[in-house]
XYZ file of C-alpha atoms in Angstrom:
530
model
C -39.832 -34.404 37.684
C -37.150 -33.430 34.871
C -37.315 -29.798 35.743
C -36.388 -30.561 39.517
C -33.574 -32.806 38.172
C -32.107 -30.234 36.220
C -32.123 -27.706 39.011
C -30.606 -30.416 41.293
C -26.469 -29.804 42.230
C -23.923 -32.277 42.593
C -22.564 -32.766 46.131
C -19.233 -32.164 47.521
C -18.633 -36.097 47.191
C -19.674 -36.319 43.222
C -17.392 -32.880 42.835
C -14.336 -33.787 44.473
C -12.683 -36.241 41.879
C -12.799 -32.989 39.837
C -11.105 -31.094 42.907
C -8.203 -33.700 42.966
C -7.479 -34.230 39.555
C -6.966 -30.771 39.444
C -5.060 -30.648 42.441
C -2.702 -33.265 40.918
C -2.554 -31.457 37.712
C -4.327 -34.080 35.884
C -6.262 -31.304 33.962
C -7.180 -33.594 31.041
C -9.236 -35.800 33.905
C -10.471 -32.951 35.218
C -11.453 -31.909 32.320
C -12.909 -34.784 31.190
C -14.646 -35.774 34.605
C -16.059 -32.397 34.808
C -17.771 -32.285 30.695
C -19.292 -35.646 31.727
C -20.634 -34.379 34.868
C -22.365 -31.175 33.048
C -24.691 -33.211 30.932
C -25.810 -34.704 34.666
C -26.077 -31.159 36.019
C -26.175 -28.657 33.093
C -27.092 -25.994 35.473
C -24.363 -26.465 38.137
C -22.449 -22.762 38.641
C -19.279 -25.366 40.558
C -19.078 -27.856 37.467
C -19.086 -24.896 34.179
C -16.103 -22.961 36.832
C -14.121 -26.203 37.551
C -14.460 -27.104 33.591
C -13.685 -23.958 32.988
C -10.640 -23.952 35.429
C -9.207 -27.114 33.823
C -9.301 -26.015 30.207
C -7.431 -22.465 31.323
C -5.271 -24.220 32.486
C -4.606 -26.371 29.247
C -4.073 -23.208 27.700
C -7.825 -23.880 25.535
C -8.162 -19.969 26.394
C -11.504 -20.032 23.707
C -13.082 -22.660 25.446
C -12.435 -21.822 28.791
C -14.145 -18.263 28.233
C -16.903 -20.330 27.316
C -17.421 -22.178 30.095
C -16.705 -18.700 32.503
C -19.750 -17.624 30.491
C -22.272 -20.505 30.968
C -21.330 -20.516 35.055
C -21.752 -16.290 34.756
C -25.126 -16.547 33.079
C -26.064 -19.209 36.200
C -24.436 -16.657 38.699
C -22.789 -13.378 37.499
C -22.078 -11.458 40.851
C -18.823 -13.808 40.904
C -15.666 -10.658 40.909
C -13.110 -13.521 41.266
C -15.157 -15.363 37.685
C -15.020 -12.085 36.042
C -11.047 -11.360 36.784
C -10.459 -15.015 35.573
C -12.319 -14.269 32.494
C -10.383 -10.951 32.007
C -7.647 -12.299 32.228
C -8.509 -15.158 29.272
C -9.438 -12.255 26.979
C -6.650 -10.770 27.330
C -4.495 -14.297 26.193
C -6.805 -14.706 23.714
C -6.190 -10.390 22.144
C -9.685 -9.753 22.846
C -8.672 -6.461 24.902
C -11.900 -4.480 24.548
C -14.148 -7.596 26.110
C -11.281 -8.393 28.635
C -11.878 -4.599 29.441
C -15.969 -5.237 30.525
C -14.879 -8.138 32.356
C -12.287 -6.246 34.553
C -14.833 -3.662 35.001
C -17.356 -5.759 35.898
C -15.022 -7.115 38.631
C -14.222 -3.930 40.126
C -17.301 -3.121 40.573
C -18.029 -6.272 42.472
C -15.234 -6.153 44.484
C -13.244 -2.506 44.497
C -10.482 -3.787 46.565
C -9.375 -6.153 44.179
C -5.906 -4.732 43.490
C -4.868 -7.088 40.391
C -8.349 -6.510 38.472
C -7.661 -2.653 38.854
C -4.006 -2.972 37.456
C -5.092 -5.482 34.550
C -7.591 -3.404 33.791
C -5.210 -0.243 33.587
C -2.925 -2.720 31.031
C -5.539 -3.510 28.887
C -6.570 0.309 28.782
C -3.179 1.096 28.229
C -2.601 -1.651 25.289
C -5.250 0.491 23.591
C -3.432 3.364 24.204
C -6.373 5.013 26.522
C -3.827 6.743 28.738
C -6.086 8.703 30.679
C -7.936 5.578 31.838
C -5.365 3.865 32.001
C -3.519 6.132 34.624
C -6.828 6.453 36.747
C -6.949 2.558 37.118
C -3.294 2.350 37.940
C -3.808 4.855 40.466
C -6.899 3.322 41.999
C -4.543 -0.349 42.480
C -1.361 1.872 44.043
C -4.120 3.805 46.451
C -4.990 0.040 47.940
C -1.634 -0.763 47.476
C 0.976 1.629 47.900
C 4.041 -0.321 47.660
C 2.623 -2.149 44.048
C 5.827 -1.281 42.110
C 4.767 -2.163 38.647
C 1.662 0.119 38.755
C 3.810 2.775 40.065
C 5.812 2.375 37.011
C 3.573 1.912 34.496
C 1.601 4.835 35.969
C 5.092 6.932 35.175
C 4.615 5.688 31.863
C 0.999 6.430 30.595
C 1.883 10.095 32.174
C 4.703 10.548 30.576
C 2.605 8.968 27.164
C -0.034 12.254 27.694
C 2.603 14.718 28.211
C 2.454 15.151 31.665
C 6.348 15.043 32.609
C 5.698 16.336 36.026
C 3.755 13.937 36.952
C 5.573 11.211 35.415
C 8.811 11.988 37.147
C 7.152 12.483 40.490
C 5.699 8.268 39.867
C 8.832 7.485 38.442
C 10.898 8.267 41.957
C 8.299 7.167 43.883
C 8.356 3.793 42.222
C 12.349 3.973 42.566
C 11.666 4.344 46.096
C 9.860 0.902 46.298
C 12.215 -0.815 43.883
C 15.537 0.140 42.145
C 15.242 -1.460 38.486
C 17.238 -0.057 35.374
C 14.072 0.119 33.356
C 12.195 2.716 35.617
C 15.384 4.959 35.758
C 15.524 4.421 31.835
C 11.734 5.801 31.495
C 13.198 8.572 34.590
C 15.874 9.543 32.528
C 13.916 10.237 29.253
C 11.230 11.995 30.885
C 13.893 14.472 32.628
C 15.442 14.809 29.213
C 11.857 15.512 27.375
C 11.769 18.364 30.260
C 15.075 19.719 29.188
C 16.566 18.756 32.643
C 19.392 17.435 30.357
C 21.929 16.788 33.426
C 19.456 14.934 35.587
C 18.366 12.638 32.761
C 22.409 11.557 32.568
C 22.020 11.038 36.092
C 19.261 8.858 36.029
C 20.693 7.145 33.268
C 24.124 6.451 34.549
C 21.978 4.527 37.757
C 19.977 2.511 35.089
C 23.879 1.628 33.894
C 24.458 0.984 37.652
C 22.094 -1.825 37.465
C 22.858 -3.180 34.004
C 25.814 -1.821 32.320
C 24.962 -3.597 29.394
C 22.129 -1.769 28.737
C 22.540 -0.673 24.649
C 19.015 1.695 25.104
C 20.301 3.793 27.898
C 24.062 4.309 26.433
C 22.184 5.661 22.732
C 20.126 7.945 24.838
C 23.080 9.134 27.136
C 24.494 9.962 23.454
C 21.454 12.395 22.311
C 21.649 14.051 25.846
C 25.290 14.724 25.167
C 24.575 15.572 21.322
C 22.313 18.179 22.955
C 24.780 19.492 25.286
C 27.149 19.907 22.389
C 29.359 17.195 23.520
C 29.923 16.048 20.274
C 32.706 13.646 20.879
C 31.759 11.720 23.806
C 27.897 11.757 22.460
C 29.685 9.477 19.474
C 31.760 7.300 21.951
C 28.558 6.293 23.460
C 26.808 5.560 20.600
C 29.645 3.565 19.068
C 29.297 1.967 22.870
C 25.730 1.241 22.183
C 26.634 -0.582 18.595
C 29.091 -2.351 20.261
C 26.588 -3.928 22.462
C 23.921 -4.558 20.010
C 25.298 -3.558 16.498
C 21.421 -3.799 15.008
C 20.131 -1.291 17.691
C 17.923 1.159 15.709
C 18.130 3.975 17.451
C 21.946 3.809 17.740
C 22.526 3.470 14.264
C 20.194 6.328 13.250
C 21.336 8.693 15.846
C 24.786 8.070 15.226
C 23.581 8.637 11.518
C 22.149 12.233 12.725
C 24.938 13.194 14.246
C 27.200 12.415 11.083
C 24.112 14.199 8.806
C 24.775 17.264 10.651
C 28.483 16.941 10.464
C 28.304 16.836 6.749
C 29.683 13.231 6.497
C 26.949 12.169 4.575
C 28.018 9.428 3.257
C 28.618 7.453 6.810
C 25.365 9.057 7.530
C 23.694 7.002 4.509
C 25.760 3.925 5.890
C 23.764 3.655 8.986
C 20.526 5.438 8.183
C 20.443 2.661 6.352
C 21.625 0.295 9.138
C 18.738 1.700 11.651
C 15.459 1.209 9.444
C 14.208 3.062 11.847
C 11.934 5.975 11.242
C 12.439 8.474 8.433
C 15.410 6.581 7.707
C 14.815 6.481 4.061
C 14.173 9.651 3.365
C 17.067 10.415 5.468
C 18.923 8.265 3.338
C 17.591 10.034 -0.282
C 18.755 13.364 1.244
C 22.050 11.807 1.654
C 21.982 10.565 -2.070
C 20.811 13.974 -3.021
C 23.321 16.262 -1.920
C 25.657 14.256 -2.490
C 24.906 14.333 -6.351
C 24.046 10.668 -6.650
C 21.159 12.174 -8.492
C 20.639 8.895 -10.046
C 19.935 6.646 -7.821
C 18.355 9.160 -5.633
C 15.190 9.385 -8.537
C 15.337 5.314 -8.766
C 14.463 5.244 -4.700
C 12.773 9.228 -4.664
C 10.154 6.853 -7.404
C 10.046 3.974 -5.141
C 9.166 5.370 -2.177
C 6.579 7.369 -3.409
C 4.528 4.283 -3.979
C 4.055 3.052 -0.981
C 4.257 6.326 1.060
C 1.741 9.600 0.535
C 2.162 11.149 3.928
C 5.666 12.328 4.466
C 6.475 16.177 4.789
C 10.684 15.267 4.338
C 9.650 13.468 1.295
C 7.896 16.594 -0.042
C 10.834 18.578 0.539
C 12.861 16.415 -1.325
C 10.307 15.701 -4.196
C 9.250 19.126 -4.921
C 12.939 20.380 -5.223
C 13.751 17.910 -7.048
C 11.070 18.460 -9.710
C 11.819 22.079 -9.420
C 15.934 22.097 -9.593
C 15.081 19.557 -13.065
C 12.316 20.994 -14.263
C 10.050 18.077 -14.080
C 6.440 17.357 -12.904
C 6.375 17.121 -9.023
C 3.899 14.033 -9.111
C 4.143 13.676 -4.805
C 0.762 15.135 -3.831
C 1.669 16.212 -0.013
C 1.557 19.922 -0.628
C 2.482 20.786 -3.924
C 3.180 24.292 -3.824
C 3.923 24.883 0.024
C 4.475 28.325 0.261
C 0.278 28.610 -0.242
C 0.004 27.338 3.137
C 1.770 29.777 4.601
C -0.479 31.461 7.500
C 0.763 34.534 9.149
C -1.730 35.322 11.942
C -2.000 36.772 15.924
C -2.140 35.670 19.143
C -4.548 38.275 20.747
C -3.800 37.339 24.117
C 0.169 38.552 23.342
C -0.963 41.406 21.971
C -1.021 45.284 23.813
C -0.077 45.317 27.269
C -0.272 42.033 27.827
C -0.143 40.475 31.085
C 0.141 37.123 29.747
C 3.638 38.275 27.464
C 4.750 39.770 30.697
C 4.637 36.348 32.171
C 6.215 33.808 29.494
C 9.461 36.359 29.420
C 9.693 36.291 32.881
C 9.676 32.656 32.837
C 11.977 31.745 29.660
C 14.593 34.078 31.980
C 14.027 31.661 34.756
C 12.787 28.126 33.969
C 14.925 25.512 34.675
C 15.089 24.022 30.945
C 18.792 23.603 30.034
C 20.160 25.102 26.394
C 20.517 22.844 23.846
C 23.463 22.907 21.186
C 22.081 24.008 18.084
C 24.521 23.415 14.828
C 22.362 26.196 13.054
C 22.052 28.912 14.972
C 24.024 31.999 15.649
C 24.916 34.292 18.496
C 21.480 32.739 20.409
C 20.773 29.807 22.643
C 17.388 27.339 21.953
C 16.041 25.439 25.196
C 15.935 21.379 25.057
C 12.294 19.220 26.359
C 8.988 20.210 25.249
C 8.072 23.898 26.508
C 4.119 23.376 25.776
C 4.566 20.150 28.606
C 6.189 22.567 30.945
C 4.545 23.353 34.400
C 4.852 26.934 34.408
C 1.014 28.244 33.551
C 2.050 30.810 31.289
C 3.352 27.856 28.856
C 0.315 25.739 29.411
C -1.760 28.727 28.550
C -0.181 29.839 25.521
C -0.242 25.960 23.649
C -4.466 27.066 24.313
C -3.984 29.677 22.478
C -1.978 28.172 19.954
C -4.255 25.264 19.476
C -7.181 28.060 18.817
C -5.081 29.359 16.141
C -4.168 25.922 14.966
C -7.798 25.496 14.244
C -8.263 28.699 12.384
C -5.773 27.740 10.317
C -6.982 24.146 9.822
C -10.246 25.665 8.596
C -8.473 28.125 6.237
C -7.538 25.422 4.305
C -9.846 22.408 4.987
C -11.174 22.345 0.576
C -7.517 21.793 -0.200
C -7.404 18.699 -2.359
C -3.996 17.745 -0.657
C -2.267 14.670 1.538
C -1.482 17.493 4.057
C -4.663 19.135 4.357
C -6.491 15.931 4.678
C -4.141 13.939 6.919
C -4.159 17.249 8.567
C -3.401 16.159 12.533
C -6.787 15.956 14.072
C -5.683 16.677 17.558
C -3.311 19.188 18.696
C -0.651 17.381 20.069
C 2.529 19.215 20.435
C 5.676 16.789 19.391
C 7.756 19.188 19.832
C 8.147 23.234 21.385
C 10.975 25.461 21.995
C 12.292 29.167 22.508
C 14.640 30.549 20.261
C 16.528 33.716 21.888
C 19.144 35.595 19.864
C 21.022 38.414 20.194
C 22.663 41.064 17.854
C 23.519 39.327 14.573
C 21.197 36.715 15.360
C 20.055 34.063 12.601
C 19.238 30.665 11.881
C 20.040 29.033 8.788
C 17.872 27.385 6.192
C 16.133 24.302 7.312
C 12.745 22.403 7.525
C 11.630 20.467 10.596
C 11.479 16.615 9.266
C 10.051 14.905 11.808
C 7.165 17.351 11.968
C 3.810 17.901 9.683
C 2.926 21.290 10.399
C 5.225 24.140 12.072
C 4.960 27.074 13.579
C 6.720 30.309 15.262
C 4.838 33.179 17.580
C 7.054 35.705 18.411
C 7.634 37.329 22.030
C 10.523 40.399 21.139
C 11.427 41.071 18.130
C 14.452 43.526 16.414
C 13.900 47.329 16.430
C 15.741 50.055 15.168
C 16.446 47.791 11.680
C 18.573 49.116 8.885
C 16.606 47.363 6.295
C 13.268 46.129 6.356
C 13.875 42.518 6.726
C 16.170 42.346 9.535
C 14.661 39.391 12.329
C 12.669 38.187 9.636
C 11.847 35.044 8.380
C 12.208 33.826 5.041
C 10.115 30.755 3.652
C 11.384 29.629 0.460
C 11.187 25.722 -1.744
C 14.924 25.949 -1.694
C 17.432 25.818 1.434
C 19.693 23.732 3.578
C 22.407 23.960 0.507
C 20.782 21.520 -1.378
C 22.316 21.303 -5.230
C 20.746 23.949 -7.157
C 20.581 24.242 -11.406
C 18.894 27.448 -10.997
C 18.122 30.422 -8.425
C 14.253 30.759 -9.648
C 13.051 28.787 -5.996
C 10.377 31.325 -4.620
C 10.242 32.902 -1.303
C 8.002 33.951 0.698
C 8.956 36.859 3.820
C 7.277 38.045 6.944
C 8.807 40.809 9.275
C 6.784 39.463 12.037
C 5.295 42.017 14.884
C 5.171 40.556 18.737
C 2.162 38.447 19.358
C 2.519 37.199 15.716
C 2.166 33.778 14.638
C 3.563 32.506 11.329
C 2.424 28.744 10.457
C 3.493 26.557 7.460
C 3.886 23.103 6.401
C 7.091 21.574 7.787
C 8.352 20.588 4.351
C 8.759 24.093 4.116
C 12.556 25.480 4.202
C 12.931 28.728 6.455
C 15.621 30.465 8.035
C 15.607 33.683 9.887
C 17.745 36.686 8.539
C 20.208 37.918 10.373
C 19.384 41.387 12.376
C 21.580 44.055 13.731
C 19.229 46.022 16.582
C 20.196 45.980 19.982
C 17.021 44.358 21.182
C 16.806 40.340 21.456
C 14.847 38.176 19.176
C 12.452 35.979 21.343
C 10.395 33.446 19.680
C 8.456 30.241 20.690
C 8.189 27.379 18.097
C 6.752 24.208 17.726
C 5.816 21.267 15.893
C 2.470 19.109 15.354
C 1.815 15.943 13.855
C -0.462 12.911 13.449
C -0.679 10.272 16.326
């Protein structure tokens, strides 16, 4: 007789004060109504979901998830039960079960458009592009005019390097809505492309929408830094300040600009302003060669505390300790020029079909030349080259990331912060060509927002009339930095074609300059950690 009660229901008339005190959004007497009734029917699937419906809506996110549970154990081929639950977890930061429970509901009920695009933001807030992207694709296939899975599909593309594709989501979800965000994420994946004009483009209609926009102004700004608009790249940053003085990455890319300019000292101003990435080490640079040797060691000892894993900061520690003679305590890579790793691409090398092919399509890509302060008589390209379309880039970063590995396992015993934060995926932050003509060179620098760098060379000089024309020099010293002494070692490669020459990016290097009639092609690139 008790187990027959206990399987018993509640009828529509015993459930429906629960229905209208919900309905009146009396949720506390719905709530209430609805715990009494569950000691009556502790088995009822409506009562645990109506309970559950009025504590949701009380924002009691824990307990509601609760009762979702009880009612799923009682019934669990509910899709609608498992979105709602989904969608609890995800108030409540619990993305990875919020994640099951979206599943769960698409596989219920596949045509549920909202669980698919929840379930490609939770992916997505755990920075799982790739699944991400597949479930944003699945809600725009049973939706085709869902604009915010359009654009967020534009943006988890775009997050796995696939610029291509990104643009082409990015238009198509401008096609369905015109909003100055979308043409914001348009205009930086254009520019990441190199497509520097079409990135103002698509910028200026973001400003169309919201001329107020600080973010898209600062970017307009690098685009024009990179077209070697100097001027009117610093009238639109000082536009961006002017709209949101604390913007970070107006104040440090005005605070670029004026690094490269050599006014270091309005540089340290708003370096210090941004906070915003390598901003202090930016900043000690500043102090540095601008003598302020002093207080340069007071924050050079400060920051090494509480950071182990910054290439600039190695630059700056080990020439310090060298230029004074002192102990270089900053274990990053102590003595850099032992990383060096001059190697081959075998694939470049002979008559190669594949070197035919990425000459033929440096001549005729569409990535737009970027002003480069350092270089002479020779033109560098602006996006990522590796992210390109054209095969023959796509095919070389494999072969790069082979040779990447051997040089990981070269030095995997190092007892070092750069061997063993070492980046364990080959991501390519950054990639570039570097064509120069007669009298050709680059001057002394290191790449600071990189961890390990690299250069594989397509053409090089012939004909030389000394030994280290087109070559590149490695050295602990560079980039004028004050010097006590000239006893910084170098290291120097005379690289063939097909050659690749990989060091850590603390590493100065410039390229000497080279007389031969025959141009000086090289790739490079960048890698560091997620």
């Amino acid at each position: 007789m008790k187990k027959n009660a206990q399987l018993r229901q509640p009828t529509q008339a015993e459930i429906q004060p629960i229905l209208n005190a919900l309905n009146a959004g009396q949720l506390g007497a719905a709530e209430a109504t609805a715990k009494k009734m569950l000691k009556q029917f502790p088995n009822a699937f409506v009562l645990h979901n109506l309970y559950g419906n009025a504590l949701a809506g009380q924002n009691k996110f824990k307990e509601a998830v609760d009762a979702f549970r009880k009612a799923l154990k009682i019934d669990p081929n509910i899709a609608e039960l498992h979105f709602n639950m989904g969608i609890l977890l995800t108030n409540l930061n619990r993305t990875e079960e919020a994640i099951q429970s979206y599943k769960k509901t698409v596989k219920l009920k596949p045509t549920l458009v909202d669980a698919h695009y929840n379930l490609a933001v939770a992916y997505q807030n755990l920075r799982e592009f790739g699944l991400a992207s597949r479930s944003y694709q699945q809600a725009v296939e049973l939706e085709p005019g869902f604009y915010e899975a359009m654009a967020n599909l534009g943006v988890v593309l775009q997050e796995q390097g696939l610029l291509t594709e990104a643009v082409d989501a990015y238009r198509r979800a401008l096609a369905i809505h015109s909003d100055a965000q979308t043409w914001f994420n348009l205009g930086t994946a254009l520019k990441n492309q190199g497509k520097l004009g079409e990135a103002i483009e698509a910028y200026n209609q973001a400003l169309d929408i919201n001329p107020d926009y600080a973010e898209v102004h600062s970017n307009i700004g690098e685009v024009l830094r990179e077209q070697g608009r100097y001027d009117e790249s610093v009238k639109a940053y000082q536009h961006a300040l002017k709209l949101d003085p604390e913007l970070p990455l107006a104040n440090y890319s005005l605070a670029v600009y004026l690094y490269d300019s050599g006014d270091l000292a309005g540089a340290l101003e708003h370096f210090q302003q941004s906070q915003y990435a390598d901003w202090q080490e930016r900043s000690l640079y500043c102090l540095y060669k601008t003598g302020q040797f002093e207080a340069f060691k007071q924050g050079l000892d400060e920051l090494k505390r509480s950071k182990d894993n910054s290439p600039f900061l190695a630059t700056l520690s080990g020439h310090y300790a060298e230029n004074f003679g002192v102990e270089n305590d900053y274990n990053f890579c102590k003595n850099p020029l032992d990383f060096v790793f001059h190697t081959e691409i075998p694939e470049l090398k002979g008559d190669s079909e594949l070197l035919k092919q990425l000459l033929h399509d440096i001549e005729t890509c569409d990535a737009e030349e970027k002003s480069q302060g350092r270089l002479y008589n020779g033109v560098q390209s602006s996006g990522n080259l590796f992210k390109r379309p054209e095969a023959s880039f796509r095919k070389l970063a494999e072969c790069v990331t082979q040779a990447v590995e051997r040089y990981r396992q070269t030095f995997a015993g190092e007892n070092c912060q750069f061997v063993k934060a070492f980046p364990r995926n080959t991501e390519f932050a950054s990639s570039w060509y570097v064509r120069m003509k007669t009298g050709g060179h680059l001057n002394s620098h290191i790449h600071e927002e990189g961890w390990v760098s690299g250069s594989l060379y397509l053409s090089v000089p012939k004909n030389k009339q000394h030994e280290h024309e087109g070559s590149i020099e490695l050295s602990t010293h560079g980039d004028e930095y004050p010097k006590k002494h000239d006893n910084f070692p170098t290291k120097t490669i005379a690289p063939e074609v097909g050659d690749l020459v990989m060091f850590p990016s603390s590493v100065f290097h410039r390229t000497i300059p080279f007389s031969s009639d025959n141009e000086r092609i090289c790739i490079a690139f960048d890698l560091k950690p997620a």
